[in-house]
Short mmCIF file of N, CA and C in Angstrom, two decimals:
data_model
loop_
_atom_site.label_atom_id
_atom_site.label_comp_id
_atom_site.label_asym_id
_atom_site.label_seq_id
_atom_site.Cartn_x
_atom_site.Cartn_y
_atom_site.Cartn_z
N MET A 167 1.00 -1.01 -0.03
CA MET A 167 -0.23 0.01 0.07
C MET A 167 0.74 1.35 -0.15
N PHE A 168 0.60 2.43 -0.76
CA PHE A 168 1.15 3.64 -0.62
C PHE A 168 0.59 4.45 -0.17
N VAL A 169 0.83 5.28 0.35
CA VAL A 169 0.13 6.61 1.22
C VAL A 169 1.00 8.19 0.34
N ASN A 170 0.18 9.27 -0.11
CA ASN A 170 0.61 10.19 -0.42
C ASN A 170 0.12 11.43 -0.08
N LEU A 171 1.55 12.36 0.90
CA LEU A 171 0.88 13.38 1.82
C LEU A 171 0.77 14.77 0.66
N THR A 172 -0.30 15.03 0.87
CA THR A 172 -0.06 16.75 -0.26
C THR A 172 -1.02 17.47 1.06
N THR A 173 -0.65 18.73 0.55
CA THR A 173 -1.35 19.88 0.96
C THR A 173 -1.58 21.07 -0.13
N HIS A 174 -2.17 22.62 0.13
CA HIS A 174 -2.01 23.01 -0.53
C HIS A 174 -1.65 24.31 0.09
N VAL A 175 -0.70 25.02 -0.76
CA VAL A 175 0.07 25.99 -0.14
C VAL A 175 -0.29 27.16 -1.62
N PRO A 176 -0.15 28.27 -0.98
CA PRO A 176 -0.06 29.69 -2.17
C PRO A 176 1.21 29.12 -3.34
N GLU A 177 0.27 29.82 -4.35
CA GLU A 177 1.78 29.93 -5.85
C GLU A 177 1.27 31.16 -6.04
N ARG A 178 2.44 31.80 -6.03
CA ARG A 178 2.71 33.15 -6.71
C ARG A 178 3.83 33.20 -7.35
N LEU A 179 3.68 33.70 -8.78
CA LEU A 179 5.11 34.29 -9.65
C LEU A 179 5.99 35.28 -9.44
N LEU A 180 7.04 34.57 -9.04
CA LEU A 180 8.20 35.73 -8.50
C LEU A 180 9.14 36.00 -9.93
N GLN A 181 9.67 37.04 -10.34
CA GLN A 181 10.89 38.06 -10.69
C GLN A 181 12.08 37.29 -10.18
N LEU A 182 12.74 35.92 -10.57
CA LEU A 182 14.47 36.18 -10.29
C LEU A 182 15.12 36.23 -11.93
N ASN A 183 15.89 37.55 -11.25
CA ASN A 183 17.55 37.51 -12.40
C ASN A 183 16.74 37.05 -13.55
N GLY A 184 15.58 38.39 -13.80
CA GLY A 184 14.76 38.83 -14.97
C GLY A 184 13.76 37.21 -15.60
N GLU A 185 13.60 35.89 -14.82
CA GLU A 185 13.43 35.16 -15.19
C GLU A 185 12.12 34.92 -13.97
N THR A 186 10.29 34.64 -14.65
CA THR A 186 9.79 34.39 -14.08
C THR A 186 10.10 33.08 -13.52
N ARG A 187 9.24 33.17 -11.88
CA ARG A 187 9.44 31.93 -11.49
C ARG A 187 7.74 31.08 -10.36
N LEU A 188 7.76 30.22 -10.98
CA LEU A 188 5.98 29.96 -9.84
C LEU A 188 6.85 29.22 -8.36
N VAL A 189 6.18 30.07 -7.53
CA VAL A 189 7.10 29.75 -5.79
C VAL A 189 5.99 29.33 -5.42
N GLN A 190 5.92 28.32 -4.45
CA GLN A 190 4.68 27.23 -3.68
C GLN A 190 5.41 27.53 -2.89
N ALA A 191 4.91 28.31 -1.46
CA ALA A 191 5.05 28.23 -0.04
C ALA A 191 4.08 29.39 0.59
N THR A 192 4.62 28.99 1.53
CA THR A 192 3.58 29.88 3.23
C THR A 192 3.95 29.68 4.37
N ASN A 193 3.89 31.15 5.53
CA ASN A 193 4.26 30.80 6.42
C ASN A 193 3.32 30.99 7.36
N ASN A 194 2.24 30.75 6.41
CA ASN A 194 0.70 31.25 7.32
C ASN A 194 0.25 29.85 7.53
N TYR A 195 0.27 29.23 8.96
CA TYR A 195 -0.19 28.21 9.07
C TYR A 195 -2.13 28.28 9.52
N ASN A 196 -2.78 29.59 9.45
CA ASN A 196 -3.89 29.61 9.59
C ASN A 196 -4.96 28.70 7.93
N LYS A 197 -5.79 27.86 8.67
CA LYS A 197 -6.03 26.80 8.02
C LYS A 197 -5.59 26.61 6.57
N LEU A 198 -4.93 25.63 7.04
CA LEU A 198 -3.23 25.11 6.27
C LEU A 198 -4.21 23.57 6.54
N LYS A 199 -4.51 23.13 5.79
CA LYS A 199 -5.09 21.59 5.51
C LYS A 199 -3.90 20.42 5.04
N VAL A 200 -3.76 19.53 5.24
CA VAL A 200 -3.15 18.63 4.72
C VAL A 200 -4.09 17.04 4.42
N TYR A 201 -3.72 16.33 3.14
CA TYR A 201 -4.44 15.29 3.02
C TYR A 201 -3.48 14.22 2.52
N LEU A 202 -3.47 13.00 3.22
CA LEU A 202 -3.50 11.60 3.41
C LEU A 202 -3.73 10.66 2.29
N TYR A 203 -3.70 10.46 1.08
CA TYR A 203 -4.16 9.86 0.18
C TYR A 203 -3.69 8.15 0.41
N PHE A 204 -4.38 7.09 0.55
CA PHE A 204 -3.99 6.40 0.63
C PHE A 204 -4.05 5.34 -0.78
N SER A 205 -3.47 4.11 -1.44
CA SER A 205 -4.00 4.01 -2.45
C SER A 205 -5.00 2.86 -2.79
N GLU A 206 -5.41 2.26 -1.74
CA GLU A 206 -6.20 1.30 -1.33
C GLU A 206 -7.30 1.77 -0.50
N PRO A 207 -8.40 1.35 -0.13
CA PRO A 207 -9.12 1.47 1.54
C PRO A 207 -8.35 1.00 2.11
N VAL A 208 -8.45 1.75 4.08
CA VAL A 208 -8.07 1.41 4.53
C VAL A 208 -9.38 1.39 5.42
N LEU A 209 -9.12 0.21 6.85
CA LEU A 209 -10.07 0.44 8.02
C LEU A 209 -9.77 1.43 8.82
N ASN A 210 -9.06 2.11 8.87
CA ASN A 210 -8.74 2.76 10.25
C ASN A 210 -9.57 3.79 10.53
N SER A 211 -9.80 4.32 11.95
CA SER A 211 -10.78 5.91 11.51
C SER A 211 -9.55 6.76 11.44
N SER A 212 -10.03 8.09 11.04
CA SER A 212 -8.88 9.39 11.42
C SER A 212 -7.69 9.59 12.70
N ALA A 213 -8.96 9.38 13.65
CA ALA A 213 -8.19 9.28 15.22
C ALA A 213 -7.05 8.32 15.23
N GLU A 214 -7.94 6.78 14.87
CA GLU A 214 -6.44 6.26 14.90
C GLU A 214 -4.87 6.57 13.67
N ILE A 215 -5.37 6.89 12.35
CA ILE A 215 -4.34 7.12 11.85
C ILE A 215 -3.43 8.47 12.63
N LEU A 216 -4.03 9.36 12.87
CA LEU A 216 -3.54 10.72 13.83
C LEU A 216 -2.81 9.91 14.49
N ASN A 217 -3.15 9.13 15.56
CA ASN A 217 -2.36 8.32 16.43
C ASN A 217 -1.18 7.80 16.18
N SER A 218 -0.99 7.34 14.73
CA SER A 218 0.26 7.00 14.14
C SER A 218 1.47 7.70 13.48
N LEU A 219 0.92 9.30 13.51
CA LEU A 219 1.68 10.25 12.51
C LEU A 219 2.74 11.27 14.37
N GLN A 220 3.61 11.25 13.89
CA GLN A 220 4.48 12.06 14.67
C GLN A 220 4.64 13.76 14.40
N MET A 221 4.58 14.34 14.70
CA MET A 221 4.97 15.58 14.24
C MET A 221 6.18 16.68 15.15
N SER A 222 6.73 17.17 14.58
CA SER A 222 7.96 17.64 15.44
C SER A 222 7.23 19.58 15.66
N GLN A 223 6.28 19.70 15.37
CA GLN A 223 5.71 21.28 16.25
C GLN A 223 4.11 21.08 15.49
N GLY A 224 3.17 21.80 16.10
CA GLY A 224 2.42 21.82 15.83
C GLY A 224 0.98 20.32 16.19
N THR A 225 0.19 20.86 15.91
CA THR A 225 -0.72 19.39 16.02
C THR A 225 -1.90 19.49 14.82
N LEU A 226 -2.16 18.18 14.67
CA LEU A 226 -3.37 17.71 13.47
C LEU A 226 -4.25 17.89 14.11
N LEU A 227 -5.78 18.24 13.24
CA LEU A 227 -7.05 17.90 13.86
C LEU A 227 -7.75 16.91 12.46
N PRO A 228 -8.40 15.95 12.97
CA PRO A 228 -8.96 15.34 11.43
C PRO A 228 -9.85 17.10 10.91
N ILE A 229 -10.82 16.70 10.06
CA ILE A 229 -11.39 17.46 9.52
C ILE A 229 -12.28 16.41 8.54
N SER A 230 -13.72 17.04 8.20
CA SER A 230 -14.54 16.00 7.59
C SER A 230 -14.87 16.53 6.24
N GLY A 231 -15.18 15.19 5.46
CA GLY A 231 -15.22 16.03 4.33
C GLY A 231 -15.28 14.51 3.12
N ASN A 232 -15.33 14.35 2.08
CA ASN A 232 -15.35 13.18 0.97
C ASN A 232 -13.63 12.49 1.16
N ASP A 233 -14.06 11.37 2.32
CA ASP A 233 -13.11 10.18 2.57
C ASP A 233 -12.79 9.44 1.17
N LEU A 234 -13.23 9.58 -0.09
CA LEU A 234 -13.16 8.49 -1.15
C LEU A 234 -13.04 7.74 -1.32
N GLY A 235 -14.27 7.18 -0.71
CA GLY A 235 -14.14 5.66 0.21
C GLY A 235 -13.15 4.56 0.85
N ASN A 236 -12.96 5.56 2.29
CA ASN A 236 -11.64 5.49 2.88
C ASN A 236 -10.20 5.44 2.32
N ARG A 237 -10.25 6.00 1.54
CA ARG A 237 -9.14 6.22 0.86
C ARG A 237 -8.45 7.99 0.90
N ARG A 238 -8.93 9.15 1.28
CA ARG A 238 -8.11 10.25 1.94
C ARG A 238 -8.74 10.48 2.89
N PHE A 239 -7.72 11.04 3.75
CA PHE A 239 -7.74 11.87 5.31
C PHE A 239 -7.36 13.27 5.39
N GLY A 240 -8.53 14.16 5.58
CA GLY A 240 -7.88 15.04 5.59
C GLY A 240 -7.77 15.58 7.10
N PHE A 241 -6.61 16.60 7.22
CA PHE A 241 -6.25 17.28 8.49
C PHE A 241 -5.87 18.45 8.77
N MET A 242 -6.50 19.42 9.44
CA MET A 242 -5.90 20.83 9.68
C MET A 242 -4.89 21.34 10.51
N VAL A 243 -3.89 21.86 10.16
CA VAL A 243 -2.52 22.38 11.28
C VAL A 243 -2.81 23.11 11.86
N ARG A 244 -2.63 23.28 13.20
CA ARG A 244 -3.01 23.88 14.25
C ARG A 244 -1.75 24.05 15.26
#
């Protein structure tokens, strides 16, 4: 089984040395969401998945939404 971790961060076009670059970055943790996508459905709950994750800073709170048949779990960074 494979899992992908995704989050959506703001995108900005930035001019560097005469070239335009797309930059994805944020230092704003307000309403920052993180999603875990599993390759196959899992039987675990959001709470069980959350207990298996380790964070160096902050906490994750489960959020509700479409779970794609128990393959996607969303969390808000706090």
